[in-house]
């Protein structure tokens, strides 16, 4: 990103320098010509009687000094306001147009004189001149309206900068070339048709041909430059923002530099201002001097807030994502941030101190809602050079409320786990010697053999959703309370495994069991209802019944494809009795696991809600006791019903060691 911006700066600085040198050269030639011809001008012009031609000559002669003065101010002044830059450039441009028109008047009259004031030639010249002048004035006006200006962050090198414009400026030069060509042809025809030449006529012919050739070449060069040469700032809006002195004009400039922001609807990028109305500048098109380091105190504080009990064992990486501008009436309805990899875990939103009303960030998760009003925080900040920020896990649903007035300007970072970086230092808000309450409660169960017998398998629906491609193959980078849960299981030596929990998703149908599996079932799969259960409940999967299957058999459910498939061949399905401590939410275990709305089109990853199933069988139990231990007092488990332990491809040895044996699972298959 930085290299792209620096390259554009280098190109722009070089072109800006060339324009400055060219302007200085033109000024030098203009002043030199005045000194060389001034005495002659006094004798031949100033002492002549006043008439329209003398007045026209003097206006054309000295108007360029006004042009070059404003051009020099425009090119060599430092840190001019944008409105001043715009006024200077427009004034110079219009003066140039009027100067060219007045010059055309003189040479048109001279061409008409060469033709002996022929009325037909005069009519042709009037039509050509008026057409050319109208094109010049109209398209110059349209071009000036299209120009967007920015203030350079290096004003000592570059002052006023036009960051974007159209190619309409090329059209007036085409009109100028056409008029010059017409007059050149008329002059050549006049020379050919004239049989005798006086000294004055020779001078008129010579100077006329030289002038028309010069104006044609000049117009062609300007046409080519405006049409073909690259615009170094066409994709780079240049402004220098100081947090302590932001203005409404700067906010408007940022808004003008933005593209319309889209959002992701499944796999498509959608532009719909009824769902999201905002502007965006991608990371490659702006420079941001605040780059939080993974070793900074800021990073440590951020991680301490997201992981209050235990810092992750890997470092974190900040990736600059976008700058967004929400003007009056802008908003973004509820969505989740699109996962860009399995390592992405959160988002950091920095609110810049531009005055606005409304636009609060609303975060919702599992029935809880939090409102982040950054504008209120900035108003209470001890310094005007402050920014407000909020960090949250990327699966948390959030929305931007409608902005009532002003501009809400934010810079967003994606947060990733990074094994190549040092783990942050957590700043625990609680006494590090204090044991987590969950760990204390779980210890109570482990210390009670009777409770372990009654609750051999306990399940936890995780608080957050996680992005995966196809299966849970390796270690999972957990967030917040989920990380505390699994850390506690490890510390207490409790074997556990991650699963996805699926329930049949058919309207007005009820299946009395769900399926624990480690493999992701795409929402587009399973169109053949007779094979759907076999697809979901493959190798290493378990049925988790809502109640005793024998009781279900007495009054079987109607219109459940899964249950009908189960009845056809019960023995191929293993089951597990799980006591759920925290029940997974149905919205996460639904058959369609793709998120509906994201901040961009879905990539290769989608959010899935995991659950953890832990076995409370202690490792120190004798092998025979483990094998004979009853799991479900009504069904019972037998050795021959179990299968060999399977380690999925991609699992680490450490993860496999944390699993239980199949003899510990209720692996019975119904007859």
XYZ file of C-alpha atoms in Angstrom:
671
model
C 0.000 0.000 0.000
C 2.714 2.466 1.045
C 4.761 1.673 -2.091
C 1.769 2.425 -4.353
C 1.166 5.762 -2.665
C 4.858 6.682 -2.795
C 4.974 5.794 -6.494
C 2.016 8.093 -7.164
C 3.673 10.817 -5.130
C 6.892 10.433 -7.144
C 5.053 10.593 -10.478
C 2.975 13.550 -9.367
C 5.963 15.424 -7.948
C 7.884 14.980 -11.205
C 4.974 16.234 -13.320
C 4.349 19.097 -10.922
C 7.991 20.106 -11.162
C 7.845 20.035 -14.975
C 4.748 22.252 -14.965
C 6.511 24.717 -12.690
C 9.604 24.839 -14.920
C 7.488 25.239 -18.059
C 5.553 28.101 -16.489
C 8.769 29.833 -15.414
C 10.154 29.413 -18.922
C 7.016 30.999 -20.389
C 7.279 33.911 -17.959
C 10.930 34.394 -18.906
C 10.114 34.465 -22.644
C 7.214 36.888 -22.044
C 9.354 39.323 -20.053
C 12.268 39.045 -22.502
C 9.975 39.797 -25.455
C 8.643 42.859 -23.654
C 12.154 44.229 -23.107
C 13.203 43.548 -26.717
C 10.157 45.135 -28.356
C 9.005 47.730 -25.861
C 10.732 50.699 -27.533
C 9.319 49.744 -30.905
C 5.890 49.295 -29.361
C 5.993 52.803 -27.888
C 6.799 54.339 -31.265
C 4.461 52.265 -33.448
C 1.546 51.612 -31.125
C 1.470 53.877 -28.125
C 1.854 57.068 -30.209
C -0.703 55.951 -32.783
C -4.277 57.273 -32.616
C -6.669 55.274 -30.445
C -8.995 52.904 -32.238
C -10.509 49.440 -31.762
C -7.477 47.640 -33.216
C -5.040 49.481 -30.900
C -7.195 48.667 -27.864
C -7.477 45.036 -28.922
C -3.699 44.820 -29.358
C -2.934 46.277 -25.919
C -5.419 43.979 -24.196
C -3.915 40.914 -25.871
C -0.372 42.170 -25.270
C -0.682 42.633 -21.497
C -3.384 40.102 -20.535
C -0.789 37.266 -20.327
C 0.924 39.065 -17.446
C -2.273 38.643 -15.436
C -2.490 34.982 -16.499
C 1.064 34.121 -15.494
C 0.749 35.971 -12.174
C -2.212 33.830 -11.072
C -0.510 30.725 -12.487
C 2.632 31.402 -10.451
C 0.563 31.922 -7.288
C -1.324 28.675 -7.996
C 1.854 26.627 -8.598
C 4.230 28.079 -6.026
C 2.034 28.885 -3.017
C 2.067 26.585 -0.002
C -0.933 25.068 1.799
C -3.610 27.148 0.102
C -7.219 26.321 1.053
C -8.982 24.151 -1.490
C -11.493 26.885 -2.400
C -8.573 29.270 -3.118
C -6.897 26.672 -5.317
C -10.157 26.211 -7.198
C -10.685 29.958 -7.679
C -7.116 30.553 -8.921
C -7.251 27.668 -11.364
C -10.654 28.665 -12.734
C -9.560 32.301 -13.148
C -6.402 31.287 -14.995
C -8.302 28.878 -17.221
C -10.965 31.439 -18.214
C -8.327 34.118 -18.846
C -6.515 31.680 -21.137
C -9.760 30.998 -23.060
C -10.585 34.695 -23.507
C -6.999 35.434 -24.539
C -7.155 32.769 -27.243
C -10.499 34.137 -28.490
C -9.143 37.700 -28.738
C -6.051 36.434 -30.531
C -8.255 34.578 -32.977
C -10.138 37.830 -33.651
C -6.942 39.598 -34.757
C -5.706 36.768 -36.992
C -9.201 36.230 -38.411
C -9.334 39.886 -39.416
C -5.902 39.586 -40.980
C -6.893 36.461 -42.933
C -10.040 38.231 -44.122
C -7.924 41.214 -45.197
C -5.599 38.956 -47.219
C -8.661 37.742 -49.081
C -9.625 41.295 -49.912
C -12.528 41.312 -47.431
C -14.375 38.727 -49.494
C -17.846 38.401 -48.009
C -18.031 34.626 -48.525
C -14.647 34.087 -46.887
C -15.744 36.467 -44.131
C -18.928 34.453 -43.552
C -16.923 31.198 -43.448
C -14.502 32.719 -40.925
C -17.343 33.979 -38.705
C -19.024 30.552 -38.656
C -15.725 28.752 -37.908
C -14.746 31.200 -35.164
C -18.117 31.224 -33.388
C -18.304 27.410 -33.508
C -14.770 27.078 -32.147
C -15.333 29.662 -29.404
C -18.598 28.052 -28.240
C -16.915 24.646 -28.015
C -14.013 26.146 -26.061
C -16.236 27.974 -23.557
C -18.760 25.155 -23.026
C -16.273 22.322 -22.576
C -13.898 24.408 -20.472
C -16.797 25.116 -18.113
C -17.742 21.439 -17.946
C -14.128 20.479 -17.299
C -13.741 22.982 -14.461
C -16.861 21.587 -12.766
C -15.346 18.077 -12.829
C -12.059 19.012 -11.159
C -11.644 17.860 -7.535
C -8.840 19.430 -5.508
C -6.831 18.176 -2.566
C -4.267 19.684 -0.234
C -0.857 18.098 -0.429
C 0.559 16.532 2.761
C 3.951 17.856 1.532
C 3.003 21.473 0.716
C 6.642 22.564 0.397
C 6.922 20.259 -2.579
C 3.419 20.434 -4.049
C 0.733 22.978 -3.270
C -2.664 22.854 -4.959
C -3.357 19.500 -6.564
C -6.179 18.458 -8.855
C -6.830 14.907 -7.644
C -9.371 13.979 -10.314
C -10.971 15.376 -13.457
C -12.460 14.355 -16.781
C -10.785 14.442 -20.214
C -13.194 17.158 -21.431
C -10.337 19.668 -21.555
C -9.085 17.908 -24.680
C -12.165 18.995 -26.662
C -11.348 22.772 -26.727
C -7.916 21.964 -28.141
C -9.521 19.919 -30.905
C -11.646 22.965 -31.759
C -8.522 25.116 -31.724
C -6.726 22.722 -34.081
C -9.696 22.749 -36.446
C -9.783 26.582 -36.550
C -6.002 26.840 -37.022
C -6.149 24.312 -39.862
C -8.968 26.234 -41.591
C -7.077 29.549 -41.414
C -3.809 27.910 -42.516
C -5.516 26.469 -45.609
C -7.106 29.830 -46.408
C -3.719 31.517 -46.053
C -2.023 28.971 -48.343
C -4.767 29.328 -50.946
C -4.395 33.115 -50.787
C -0.635 32.837 -51.322
C -1.087 30.538 -54.319
C -3.719 32.781 -55.919
C -1.721 36.020 -55.386
C 0.560 36.889 -58.338
C 2.467 39.877 -56.946
C 3.714 40.390 -53.386
C 4.576 43.599 -51.613
C 6.998 43.593 -48.675
C 4.138 43.969 -46.186
C 2.168 41.154 -47.807
C 5.161 38.841 -47.590
C 5.465 39.577 -43.859
C 1.753 38.950 -43.360
C 1.920 35.628 -45.228
C 5.074 34.528 -43.418
C 3.903 35.442 -39.904
C 0.414 34.029 -40.547
C 1.699 30.631 -41.673
C 4.185 30.448 -38.770
C 1.483 31.404 -36.253
C -1.071 28.910 -37.547
C 1.480 26.091 -37.580
C 2.558 27.040 -34.050
C -1.025 27.164 -32.707
C -1.836 23.818 -34.321
C 1.219 22.115 -32.788
C 0.561 23.733 -29.399
C -3.087 22.632 -29.436
C -2.124 19.100 -30.465
C 0.434 18.791 -27.638
C -2.120 19.988 -25.083
C -4.711 17.614 -26.537
C -2.323 14.647 -26.259
C -1.154 15.519 -22.745
C -4.687 15.864 -21.381
C -5.935 12.712 -23.084
C -3.059 10.260 -22.831
C -0.686 11.044 -20.000
C -1.517 9.324 -16.664
C -3.110 11.318 -13.883
C -0.920 10.564 -10.844
C -3.699 11.385 -8.393
C -6.643 9.886 -10.248
C -6.930 7.141 -7.614
C -5.292 9.013 -4.729
C -7.032 11.685 -2.722
C -4.409 13.850 -1.081
C -5.215 15.643 2.103
C -3.388 16.028 5.364
C -5.595 15.561 8.401
C -4.514 16.664 11.833
C -6.796 15.184 14.455
C -6.807 18.360 16.490
C -8.032 20.596 13.658
C -10.453 18.683 11.442
C -12.970 20.783 9.525
C -16.297 20.348 7.777
C -14.579 21.142 4.457
C -12.116 18.286 4.996
C -14.946 15.901 5.762
C -16.698 16.942 2.550
C -13.453 16.485 0.618
C -13.095 12.970 2.009
C -16.689 12.214 1.118
C -16.163 13.442 -2.451
C -13.118 11.204 -2.793
C -15.042 8.065 -1.774
C -16.572 5.377 -3.904
C -20.011 4.058 -3.034
C -19.675 1.307 -0.431
C -21.064 -2.123 -1.288
C -21.796 -5.068 0.999
C -21.695 -8.845 0.686
C -24.863 -10.839 0.176
C -23.690 -14.468 0.239
C -21.209 -14.661 -2.647
C -22.094 -11.369 -4.360
C -21.009 -7.772 -3.947
C -24.203 -5.731 -3.801
C -24.773 -1.982 -4.097
C -28.082 -1.231 -2.412
C -28.462 2.101 -0.634
C -31.589 0.871 1.124
C -29.350 -1.485 3.131
C -26.040 0.380 3.186
C -25.480 4.021 2.325
C -21.877 5.100 2.812
C -18.630 5.927 1.048
C -15.370 3.982 1.106
C -11.696 4.393 0.270
C -9.793 1.100 0.005
C -6.560 0.613 1.938
C -4.372 0.994 -1.153
C -5.687 4.500 -1.809
C -4.912 6.276 1.462
C -2.041 6.469 3.922
C -2.678 6.169 7.640
C 0.116 7.053 10.030
C -1.452 5.242 12.993
C -0.254 1.679 12.495
C -0.712 -0.237 15.756
C 2.117 -2.653 16.409
C 1.589 -6.114 17.853
C 4.127 -5.217 20.566
C 2.653 -1.840 21.449
C 0.928 -0.953 24.694
C -2.192 -0.300 22.614
C -2.179 -3.903 21.364
C -1.765 -5.221 24.906
C -4.719 -3.168 26.139
C -6.854 -4.241 23.197
C -6.148 -7.940 23.783
C -6.752 -7.504 27.510
C -10.237 -6.264 26.736
C -11.064 -9.070 24.298
C -9.398 -11.849 26.321
C -9.770 -10.714 29.953
C -8.698 -13.948 31.650
C -5.985 -15.296 29.403
C -4.060 -13.847 26.458
C -3.803 -15.974 23.284
C -0.607 -17.951 22.871
C 0.053 -16.344 19.488
C 0.640 -12.783 18.403
C -1.862 -10.597 16.614
C -1.589 -8.719 13.341
C -3.360 -5.496 12.377
C -4.370 -5.236 8.713
C -5.512 -1.839 7.438
C -8.824 -2.429 5.648
C -10.873 0.642 4.688
C -11.729 4.251 5.368
C -15.479 4.846 5.459
C -17.426 8.105 5.396
C -21.051 8.188 6.533
C -22.622 11.526 5.582
C -26.002 12.854 6.581
C -28.631 10.145 6.134
C -26.056 7.347 5.791
C -26.298 4.005 7.627
C -25.443 0.296 7.446
C -28.016 -2.241 8.586
C -27.199 -5.319 10.691
C -24.373 -7.492 9.351
C -21.302 -9.497 10.330
C -17.769 -8.819 9.112
C -16.873 -11.239 6.347
C -14.168 -13.709 7.492
C -11.068 -13.522 5.300
C -9.271 -16.532 6.789
C -9.443 -18.918 9.750
C -6.930 -16.657 11.531
C -9.153 -13.578 11.414
C -10.855 -13.069 14.750
C -11.937 -9.453 15.045
C -12.224 -5.890 13.808
C -10.889 -2.588 15.100
C -12.844 0.556 14.179
C -11.187 3.947 14.795
C -13.541 6.944 14.779
C -11.926 10.212 13.664
C -12.924 13.477 15.383
C -15.289 14.877 12.755
C -18.388 16.430 14.308
C -21.602 14.525 13.633
C -24.864 13.499 15.255
C -26.193 9.958 15.230
C -24.233 7.155 13.614
C -23.747 5.075 16.778
C -22.345 1.583 16.319
C -24.767 -1.009 17.690
C -23.325 -4.427 18.566
C -25.585 -7.430 19.252
C -24.704 -10.927 20.346
C -26.855 -13.671 21.836
C -29.604 -11.312 22.961
C -27.264 -8.668 24.338
C -26.786 -5.204 22.803
C -24.081 -2.591 23.292
C -24.080 0.939 21.848
C -20.746 2.537 20.995
C -21.246 6.303 20.802
C -17.800 7.454 19.755
C -18.889 11.061 19.266
C -19.871 11.306 22.937
C -16.489 9.876 23.959
C -14.652 12.405 21.788
C -16.595 15.290 23.293
C -15.436 14.205 26.753
C -11.823 13.617 25.643
C -9.200 15.832 27.333
C -7.625 16.693 23.961
C -9.134 17.594 20.593
C -6.387 15.526 18.951
C -8.098 12.293 19.965
C -9.769 9.367 18.256
C -12.272 6.892 19.677
C -12.013 3.187 18.960
C -13.877 -0.045 19.516
C -12.724 -3.625 18.931
C -15.043 -6.607 18.689
C -15.069 -10.181 17.464
C -15.892 -10.349 13.778
C -18.844 -12.735 14.150
C -20.678 -10.216 16.353
C -23.625 -8.693 14.519
C -23.417 -4.913 14.294
C -24.960 -1.973 12.481
C -24.317 1.722 11.979
C -27.303 3.854 12.958
C -28.426 6.627 10.629
C -26.286 9.775 10.732
C -28.494 12.785 11.484
C -25.951 15.448 10.518
C -22.260 15.897 9.836
C -19.850 13.175 8.741
C -18.944 9.968 10.581
C -15.418 9.037 9.408
C -13.833 5.746 10.457
C -10.726 3.712 9.672
C -11.108 -0.062 10.042
C -8.494 -2.733 10.713
C -8.929 -6.500 10.465
C -7.432 -8.432 13.393
C -5.648 -11.751 12.853
C -3.879 -14.319 14.975
C -0.266 -14.597 13.766
C 2.060 -17.371 14.896
C 5.084 -15.399 13.632
C 4.507 -12.594 16.122
C 5.055 -12.483 19.853
C 2.070 -13.068 22.097
C 0.783 -9.843 23.671
C 1.114 -9.195 27.372
C -2.301 -9.320 29.005
C -3.213 -6.677 31.542
C -5.686 -8.682 33.619
C -8.524 -6.646 35.166
C -8.781 -9.213 37.950
C -6.342 -10.655 40.474
C -4.202 -13.180 38.554
C -4.251 -15.418 41.620
C -8.045 -15.586 41.538
C -9.373 -18.800 40.012
C -11.998 -18.498 37.315
C -15.474 -19.302 38.770
C -16.159 -21.788 35.985
C -12.991 -23.694 36.810
C -14.002 -23.845 40.461
C -17.450 -25.219 39.626
C -16.080 -27.805 37.200
C -13.559 -28.956 39.756
C -16.460 -29.709 42.071
C -17.929 -32.132 39.541
C -14.598 -33.807 38.836
C -14.002 -34.372 42.547
C -17.368 -36.130 42.844
C -17.324 -39.631 41.240
C -21.084 -39.932 41.514
C -21.619 -36.788 39.462
C -19.169 -38.023 36.844
C -21.148 -41.219 36.454
C -24.405 -39.321 36.009
C -22.914 -36.772 33.594
C -20.216 -38.595 31.612
C -20.446 -36.215 28.637
C -21.134 -32.523 28.965
C -21.544 -30.145 26.048
C -20.976 -26.431 25.627
C -22.364 -24.334 22.805
C -19.614 -21.812 22.142
C -20.315 -18.126 22.499
C -18.845 -17.130 19.135
C -18.931 -18.411 15.560
C -15.755 -19.391 13.696
C -14.795 -19.430 10.005
C -13.929 -22.751 8.355
C -13.724 -24.104 4.829
C -14.737 -27.762 5.063
C -13.911 -29.373 8.412
C -12.474 -28.887 11.890
C -9.035 -30.297 11.149
C -6.678 -28.600 13.554
C -6.542 -26.429 16.629
C -9.216 -23.727 16.813
C -8.270 -20.138 17.649
C -10.932 -19.293 20.204
C -12.248 -15.929 21.333
C -13.197 -14.462 24.691
C -15.122 -16.776 27.021
C -14.692 -19.676 24.567
C -10.935 -19.483 25.069
C -11.459 -19.499 28.855
C -13.677 -22.582 28.586
C -11.221 -24.690 26.620
C -8.235 -23.459 28.634
C -9.999 -24.663 31.784
C -10.655 -28.082 30.226
C -6.976 -28.407 29.366
C -5.839 -27.300 32.816
C -8.118 -29.836 34.502
C -7.052 -32.616 32.157
C -10.560 -33.057 30.764
C -10.619 -34.635 27.333
C -12.772 -32.825 24.821
C -13.483 -32.482 21.149
C -14.914 -29.798 18.867
C -18.031 -30.580 16.861
C -20.631 -28.988 14.645
C -24.205 -29.723 15.688
C -26.799 -30.126 12.931
C -30.570 -30.413 13.188
C -32.872 -31.227 10.323
C -34.015 -27.956 8.851
C -37.440 -28.568 7.408
C -40.421 -26.317 8.007
C -43.125 -27.882 10.199
C -41.047 -31.032 10.738
C -39.450 -32.281 13.920
C -36.561 -34.705 14.198
C -35.932 -36.033 17.744
C -32.172 -36.047 17.377
C -29.343 -33.831 16.190
C -26.014 -34.836 14.659
C -22.567 -34.119 16.045
C -19.987 -34.054 13.257
C -16.577 -32.568 12.563
C -17.328 -31.924 8.909
C -19.131 -28.933 7.437
C -22.250 -29.590 5.421
C -22.757 -26.872 2.851
C -26.218 -25.324 2.836
C -26.462 -26.108 -0.890
C -25.912 -29.823 -0.346
C -28.426 -32.456 0.564
C -31.099 -31.741 -2.031
C -31.807 -35.488 -2.117
C -33.696 -35.846 1.162
C -33.230 -39.636 1.302
C -29.445 -39.280 1.500
C -29.173 -36.176 3.654
C -28.774 -37.946 7.002
C -26.119 -40.251 5.563
C -24.274 -37.179 4.302
C -24.435 -35.370 7.649
C -23.910 -38.368 9.942
C -20.809 -39.762 8.277
C -17.705 -41.293 9.841
C -16.924 -39.994 13.311
C -20.421 -38.570 13.800
C -22.922 -39.182 16.588
C -26.641 -38.821 17.052
C -27.639 -36.781 20.089
C -31.224 -37.560 21.057
C -33.586 -35.098 22.664
C -35.084 -38.007 24.646
C -34.757 -41.775 24.904
C -34.940 -43.305 21.381
C -37.081 -46.172 22.724
C -39.638 -43.675 23.929
C -39.519 -41.953 20.543
C -40.160 -45.285 18.801
C -43.484 -45.637 20.636
C -44.717 -42.424 19.022
C -42.460 -41.756 16.009
C -42.428 -38.275 14.453
C -44.216 -37.690 11.221
C -42.678 -36.149 8.095
C -39.076 -36.293 9.329
C -36.781 -37.440 6.537
C -33.885 -37.887 8.930
C -35.849 -40.114 11.274
C -37.221 -42.177 8.376
C -33.670 -42.672 7.097
C -32.544 -43.640 10.605
C -35.329 -46.235 10.906
C -34.224 -47.919 7.677
C -30.786 -48.796 9.068
C -30.315 -47.989 12.755
C -27.096 -49.920 13.180
C -24.965 -47.618 11.058
C -25.513 -44.675 13.423
C -23.713 -44.236 16.742
C -25.168 -42.093 19.467
C -23.903 -40.108 22.397
C -25.762 -38.868 25.440
C -24.743 -35.270 26.122
C -25.792 -33.026 28.968
C -25.746 -29.493 27.539
C -24.417 -26.850 29.905
C -24.935 -24.103 27.310
C -27.253 -25.061 24.466
C -26.118 -24.058 20.956
C -28.451 -21.542 19.399
C -30.600 -22.907 16.588
C -29.633 -20.082 14.311
C -26.060 -21.354 14.346
C -26.748 -25.077 13.879
C -29.185 -24.555 11.062
C -28.521 -26.453 7.834
C -27.709 -23.223 5.959
C -24.557 -21.948 7.632
C -23.713 -19.133 5.247
C -24.066 -15.643 6.678
C -26.677 -13.498 4.984
C -25.053 -10.070 5.121
C -21.387 -9.099 5.385
C -19.225 -6.047 4.791
C -18.105 -7.601 1.491
C -18.887 -10.596 -0.689
C -18.237 -13.925 1.047
C -14.807 -15.377 0.475
C -13.786 -19.021 0.906
C -14.722 -18.996 4.595
C -18.091 -18.914 6.334
C -19.044 -18.679 9.991
C -20.035 -21.869 11.795
C -21.135 -22.347 15.377
C -19.032 -24.917 17.180
C -19.736 -26.858 20.325
C -17.364 -28.632 22.673
C -18.193 -32.063 24.092
C -16.086 -33.092 27.077
C -15.862 -36.456 28.801
C -15.557 -36.508 32.568
C -14.098 -40.048 32.597
C -10.806 -39.660 34.442
C -7.738 -41.093 32.713
C -6.610 -42.817 35.900
C -9.613 -45.168 35.945
C -8.711 -48.806 35.342
C -9.152 -49.880 31.738
C -11.863 -52.436 32.593
C -13.863 -49.842 34.519
C -13.648 -47.469 31.557
C -14.926 -50.102 29.138
C -17.695 -51.376 31.372
C -18.877 -47.998 32.635
C -22.533 -47.500 31.743
C -23.201 -44.276 29.856
C -26.904 -44.527 29.214
C -28.596 -46.669 31.828
C -31.389 -47.545 29.415
C -29.337 -48.425 26.357
C -25.995 -49.497 27.709
C -22.739 -49.589 25.751
C -20.851 -52.652 24.593
C -17.285 -53.017 23.401
C -18.180 -54.629 20.102
C -20.303 -51.657 19.125
C -17.340 -49.256 19.182
C -14.967 -48.379 16.378
C -11.249 -47.687 16.285
C -10.114 -44.178 17.219
C -9.734 -41.977 14.180
C -7.360 -39.036 13.949
C -8.507 -36.749 11.156
C -5.978 -35.456 8.687
C -4.525 -32.229 9.972
C -4.975 -33.013 13.668
C -1.988 -32.657 15.905
C -0.861 -35.370 18.284
C -1.642 -33.062 21.151
C -5.230 -32.698 19.974
C -5.617 -36.451 19.576
C -4.262 -36.989 23.089
C -7.001 -34.706 24.372
C -9.719 -36.926 22.861
C -11.479 -39.832 24.505
C -11.521 -43.432 23.372
C -14.547 -44.853 21.617
C -15.084 -47.275 24.512
C -15.942 -44.227 26.594
C -18.633 -43.178 24.120
C -22.110 -44.598 23.968
C -21.440 -46.345 20.690
C -24.455 -48.595 20.770
C -26.338 -49.195 17.551
C -30.026 -49.853 17.818
C -31.426 -53.130 16.607
